Coordinates of C-alpha atoms and ligand atoms in Angstrom, one line a residue:
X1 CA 0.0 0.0 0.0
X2 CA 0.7 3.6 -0.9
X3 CA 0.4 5.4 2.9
X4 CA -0.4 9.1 2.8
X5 CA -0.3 11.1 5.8
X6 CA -2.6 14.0 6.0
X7 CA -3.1 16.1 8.8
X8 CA -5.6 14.8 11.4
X9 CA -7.5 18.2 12.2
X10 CA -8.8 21.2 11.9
X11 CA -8.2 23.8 8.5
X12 CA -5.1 21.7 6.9
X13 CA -7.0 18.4 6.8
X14 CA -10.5 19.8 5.5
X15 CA -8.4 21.5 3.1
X16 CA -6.4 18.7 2.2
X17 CA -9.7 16.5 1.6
X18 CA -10.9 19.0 -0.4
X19 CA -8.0 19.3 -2.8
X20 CA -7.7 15.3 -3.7
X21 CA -11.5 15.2 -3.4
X22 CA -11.6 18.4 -6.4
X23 CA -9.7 15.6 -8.4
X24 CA -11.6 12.7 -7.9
X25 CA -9.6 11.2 -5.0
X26 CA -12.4 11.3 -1.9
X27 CA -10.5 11.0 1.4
X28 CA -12.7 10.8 5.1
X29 CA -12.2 10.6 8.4
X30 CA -13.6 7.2 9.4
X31 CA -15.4 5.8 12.5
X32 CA -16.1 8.4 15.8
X33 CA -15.1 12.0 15.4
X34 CA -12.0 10.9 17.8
X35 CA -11.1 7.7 15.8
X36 CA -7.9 9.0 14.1
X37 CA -8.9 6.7 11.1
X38 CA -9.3 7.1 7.3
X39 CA -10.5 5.8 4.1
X40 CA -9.5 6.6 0.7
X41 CA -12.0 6.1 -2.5
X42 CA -11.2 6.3 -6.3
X43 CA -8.0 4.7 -6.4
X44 CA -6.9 1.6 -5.4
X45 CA -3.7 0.7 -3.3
X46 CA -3.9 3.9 -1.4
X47 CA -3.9 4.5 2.7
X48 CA -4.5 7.3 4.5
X49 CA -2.5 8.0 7.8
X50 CA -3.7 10.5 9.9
X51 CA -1.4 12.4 12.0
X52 CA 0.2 16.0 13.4
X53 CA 1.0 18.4 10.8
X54 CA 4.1 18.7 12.7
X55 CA 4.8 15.2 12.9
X56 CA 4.5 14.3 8.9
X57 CA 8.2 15.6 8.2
X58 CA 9.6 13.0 10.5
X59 CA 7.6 10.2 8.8
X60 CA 8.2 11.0 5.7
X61 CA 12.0 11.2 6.5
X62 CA 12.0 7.6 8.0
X63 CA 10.4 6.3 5.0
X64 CA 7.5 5.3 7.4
X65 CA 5.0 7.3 4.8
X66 CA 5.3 7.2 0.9
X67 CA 3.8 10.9 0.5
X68 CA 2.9 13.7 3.1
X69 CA 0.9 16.7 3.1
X70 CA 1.7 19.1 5.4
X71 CA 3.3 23.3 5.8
X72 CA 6.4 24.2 4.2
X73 CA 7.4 25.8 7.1
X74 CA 7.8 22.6 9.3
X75 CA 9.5 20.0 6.7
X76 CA 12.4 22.9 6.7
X77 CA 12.8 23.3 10.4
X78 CA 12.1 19.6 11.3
X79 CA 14.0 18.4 8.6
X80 CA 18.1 18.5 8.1
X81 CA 19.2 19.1 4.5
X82 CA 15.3 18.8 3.9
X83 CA 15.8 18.4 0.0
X84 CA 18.0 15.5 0.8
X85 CA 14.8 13.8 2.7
X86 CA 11.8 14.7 0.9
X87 CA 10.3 16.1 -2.6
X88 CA 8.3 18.6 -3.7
X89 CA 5.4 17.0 -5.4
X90 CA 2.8 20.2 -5.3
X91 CA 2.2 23.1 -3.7
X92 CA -1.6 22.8 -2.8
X93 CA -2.4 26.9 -2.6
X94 CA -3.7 26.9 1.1
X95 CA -2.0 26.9 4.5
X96 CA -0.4 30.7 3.5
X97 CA 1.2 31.7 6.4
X98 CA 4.3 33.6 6.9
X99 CA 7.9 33.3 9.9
X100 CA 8.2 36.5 10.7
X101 CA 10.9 37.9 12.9
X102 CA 8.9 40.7 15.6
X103 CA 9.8 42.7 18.3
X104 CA 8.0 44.9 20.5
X105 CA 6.3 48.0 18.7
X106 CA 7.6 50.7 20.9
X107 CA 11.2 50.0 20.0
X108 CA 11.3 52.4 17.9
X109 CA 15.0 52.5 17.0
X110 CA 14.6 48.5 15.6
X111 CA 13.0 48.5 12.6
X112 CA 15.5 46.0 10.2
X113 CA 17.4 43.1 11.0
X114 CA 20.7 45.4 11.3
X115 CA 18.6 47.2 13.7
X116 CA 18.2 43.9 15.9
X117 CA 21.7 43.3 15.6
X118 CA 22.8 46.4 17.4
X119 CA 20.0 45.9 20.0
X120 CA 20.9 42.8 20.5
X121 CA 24.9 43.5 21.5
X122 CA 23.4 46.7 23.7
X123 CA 21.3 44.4 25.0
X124 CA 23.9 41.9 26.2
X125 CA 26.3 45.1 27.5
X126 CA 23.7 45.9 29.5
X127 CA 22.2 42.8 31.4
X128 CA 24.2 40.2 31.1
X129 CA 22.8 38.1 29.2
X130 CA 21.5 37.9 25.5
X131 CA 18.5 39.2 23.9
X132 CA 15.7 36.1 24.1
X133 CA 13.8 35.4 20.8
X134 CA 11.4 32.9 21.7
X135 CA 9.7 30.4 18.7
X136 CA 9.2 26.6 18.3
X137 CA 10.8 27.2 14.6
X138 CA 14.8 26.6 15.9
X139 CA 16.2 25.6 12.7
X140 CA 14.7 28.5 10.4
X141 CA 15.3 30.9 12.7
X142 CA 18.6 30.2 13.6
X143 CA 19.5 29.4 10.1
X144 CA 18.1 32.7 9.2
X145 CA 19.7 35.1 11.2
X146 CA 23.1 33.2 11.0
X147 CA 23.0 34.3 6.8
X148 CA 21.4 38.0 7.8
X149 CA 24.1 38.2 10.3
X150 CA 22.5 39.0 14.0
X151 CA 24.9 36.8 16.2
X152 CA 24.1 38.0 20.1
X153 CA 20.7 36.6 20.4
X154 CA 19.3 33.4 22.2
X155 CA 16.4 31.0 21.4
X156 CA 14.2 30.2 23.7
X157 CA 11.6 27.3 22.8
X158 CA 8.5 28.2 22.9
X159 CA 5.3 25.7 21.5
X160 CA 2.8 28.4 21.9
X161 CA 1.1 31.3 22.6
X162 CA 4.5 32.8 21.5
X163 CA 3.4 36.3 21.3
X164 CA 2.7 36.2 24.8
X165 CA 6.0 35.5 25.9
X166 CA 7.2 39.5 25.6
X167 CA 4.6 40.5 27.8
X168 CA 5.2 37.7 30.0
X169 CA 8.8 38.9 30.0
X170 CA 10.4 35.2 29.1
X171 CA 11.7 36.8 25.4
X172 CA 12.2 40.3 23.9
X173 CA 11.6 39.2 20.8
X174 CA 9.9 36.7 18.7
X175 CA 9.7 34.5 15.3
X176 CA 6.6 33.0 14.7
X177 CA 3.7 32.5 12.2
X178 CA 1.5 34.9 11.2
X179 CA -1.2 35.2 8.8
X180 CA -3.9 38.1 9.5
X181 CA -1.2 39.9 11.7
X182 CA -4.3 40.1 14.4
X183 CA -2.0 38.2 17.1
X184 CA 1.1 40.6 16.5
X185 CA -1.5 43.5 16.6
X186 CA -3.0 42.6 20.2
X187 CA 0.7 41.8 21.6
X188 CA 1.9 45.1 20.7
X189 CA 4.6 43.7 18.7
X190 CA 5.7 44.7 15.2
X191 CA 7.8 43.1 12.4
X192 CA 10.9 43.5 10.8
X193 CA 10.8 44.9 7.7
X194 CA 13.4 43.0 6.1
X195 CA 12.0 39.8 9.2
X196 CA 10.6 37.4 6.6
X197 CA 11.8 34.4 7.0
X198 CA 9.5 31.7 5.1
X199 CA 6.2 32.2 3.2
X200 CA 4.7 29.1 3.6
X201 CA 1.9 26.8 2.2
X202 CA 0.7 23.2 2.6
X203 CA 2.8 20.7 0.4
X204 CA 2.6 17.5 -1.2
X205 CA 5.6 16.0 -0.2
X206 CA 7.3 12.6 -1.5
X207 CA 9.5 10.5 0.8
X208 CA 12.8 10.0 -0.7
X209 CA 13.7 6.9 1.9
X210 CA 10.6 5.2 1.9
X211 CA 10.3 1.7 -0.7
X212 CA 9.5 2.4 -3.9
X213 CA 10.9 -0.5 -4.7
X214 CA 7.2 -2.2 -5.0
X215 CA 3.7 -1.8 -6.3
X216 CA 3.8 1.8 -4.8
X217 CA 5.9 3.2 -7.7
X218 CA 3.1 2.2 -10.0
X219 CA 0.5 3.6 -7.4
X220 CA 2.7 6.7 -7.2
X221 CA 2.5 7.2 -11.5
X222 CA -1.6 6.6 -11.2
X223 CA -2.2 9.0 -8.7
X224 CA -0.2 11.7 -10.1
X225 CA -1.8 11.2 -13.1
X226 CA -5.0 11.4 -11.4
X227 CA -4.3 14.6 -9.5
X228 CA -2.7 16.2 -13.0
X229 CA 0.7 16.2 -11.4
X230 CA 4.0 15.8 -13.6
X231 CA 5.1 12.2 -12.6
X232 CA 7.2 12.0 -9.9
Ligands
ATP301 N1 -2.9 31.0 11.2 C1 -2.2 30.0 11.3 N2 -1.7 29.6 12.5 C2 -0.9 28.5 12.7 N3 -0.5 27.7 11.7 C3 -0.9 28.0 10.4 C4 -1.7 29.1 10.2 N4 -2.0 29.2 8.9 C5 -1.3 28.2 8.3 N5 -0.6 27.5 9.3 C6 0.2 26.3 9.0 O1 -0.3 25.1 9.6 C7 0.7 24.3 10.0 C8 0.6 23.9 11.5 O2 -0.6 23.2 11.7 P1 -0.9 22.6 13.1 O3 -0.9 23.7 14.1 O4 -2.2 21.7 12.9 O5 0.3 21.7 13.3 P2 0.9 21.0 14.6 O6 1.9 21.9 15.2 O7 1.3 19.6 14.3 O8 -0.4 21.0 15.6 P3 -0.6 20.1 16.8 O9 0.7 19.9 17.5 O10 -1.6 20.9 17.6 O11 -1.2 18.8 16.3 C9 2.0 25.0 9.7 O12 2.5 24.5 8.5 C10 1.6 26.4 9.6 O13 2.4 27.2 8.7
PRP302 O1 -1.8 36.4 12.3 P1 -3.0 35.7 13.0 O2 -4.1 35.5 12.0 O3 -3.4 36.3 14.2 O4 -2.5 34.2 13.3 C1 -1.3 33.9 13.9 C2 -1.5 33.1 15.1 O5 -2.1 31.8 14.9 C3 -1.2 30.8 15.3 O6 -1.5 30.4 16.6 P2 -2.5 29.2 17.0 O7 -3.9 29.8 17.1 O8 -2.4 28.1 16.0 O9 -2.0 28.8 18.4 P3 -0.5 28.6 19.0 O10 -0.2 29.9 19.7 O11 -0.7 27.5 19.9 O12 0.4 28.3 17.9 C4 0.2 31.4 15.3 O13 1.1 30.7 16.2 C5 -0.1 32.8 15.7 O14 -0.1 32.9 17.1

């Protein structure tokens, strides 16, 4: 069998459904509305896998799941080398979101990432310690501001409710996902002008390690051609 893994909930997974459904592939939930179980229909030799969003990178990467949808975002922080690990089979057009790099609105002096950089070494002359940039994205982020070249900053993990953390005085600055910018808004926090640090969007993803060695190659050519995707 060809496993899938979709995300189990909430806007991704209705989206998801609705994209293979548009092309004649009808994925469901199946059993309770808690049963984390699924059925496929209009192509045979396919399974779907339900699972985290942010748990489908590490599936795919173990060859544990043939194909993956999940954000852009997460398969490049979750992921080393991510192109190494996975392919890029579509990009589905829904999941927008966008990393951001913000900071509290009344700094009015930090505007650019330069900006942060010179805040960030006052900062350290004058408590102590390093400017905190809380985010559960640790690989982008760091990655990020390694190549834009702000070096006296820390990462503190955050797994939520990240906006809150300035306020709550655990981080002076943030990277995190935003889409209306209503979160940033309420916090009182701005973004970098030049703080962009991944648009992203929900992905079908192939698995690179999984075994395509079987029937699931052939699986793999019919449901591409099903969904109007360039073989893989
Ligand atoms: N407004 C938004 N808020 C949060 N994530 C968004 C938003 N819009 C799109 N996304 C995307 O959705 C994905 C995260 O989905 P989700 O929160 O379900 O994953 P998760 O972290 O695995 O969740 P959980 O751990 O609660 O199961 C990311 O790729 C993110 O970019
Ligand atoms: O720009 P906006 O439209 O306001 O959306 C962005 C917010 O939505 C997400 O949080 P979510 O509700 O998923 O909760 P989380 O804090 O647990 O990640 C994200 O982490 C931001 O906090």
């Amino acid at each position: 069998m060809l496993k899938i893994g979709v995300p189990s909930k909430g806007r991704l997974m209705e989206k998801t459904f609705d994209w293979f459904g548009a092309r004649g592939v009808t994925m469901q939930r199946t059993g309770n509305e808690r049963e984390y179980s699924g059925a496929v229909d209009g192509i045979e030799g396919v399974e779907l896998v339900l699972l985290s969003a942010g748990e489908i990178p590490r599936e795919l990467a173990a060859g544990r799941i043939h194909l993956g949808v999940t954000g852009s975002d997460l398969v490049r922080d979750k992921l080393a080398d991510w192109p190494r690990q996975v392919a890029e089979l579509a990009q589905l057009g829904f999941g927008h979101a966008d990393l951001v790099i913000a900071v509290p609105a009344c700094w009015i002096d930090v505007d650019t990432l330069d900006d942060l950089d010179a805040a960030a070494a006052a900062f350290r002359r004058a408590h102590g310690h390093r400017l905190r940039i809380a985010t559960k994205y640790h690989r982008l982020v760091r990655d990020f501001l390694t190549e834009n070249g702000v070096a006296d900053y820390q990462l503190v993990d955050s797994q939520g409710a990240t906006e809150g953390t300035v306020k709550n005085l655990t981080a002076e600055a943030i990277a995190d996902i935003t889409s209306s910018g209503e979160t940033l808004r309420a916090n009182h926090l701005k973004i970098l002008s030049d703080g962009l640090v991944h648009q992203s969007q929900a992905v079908l993803f192939r698995s690179l390690a999984a075994d395509w060695t079987g029937a699931e190659a052939v699986t793999l050519a019919r449901l591409c051609d099903r969904l109007g995707l360039a073989a893989a």
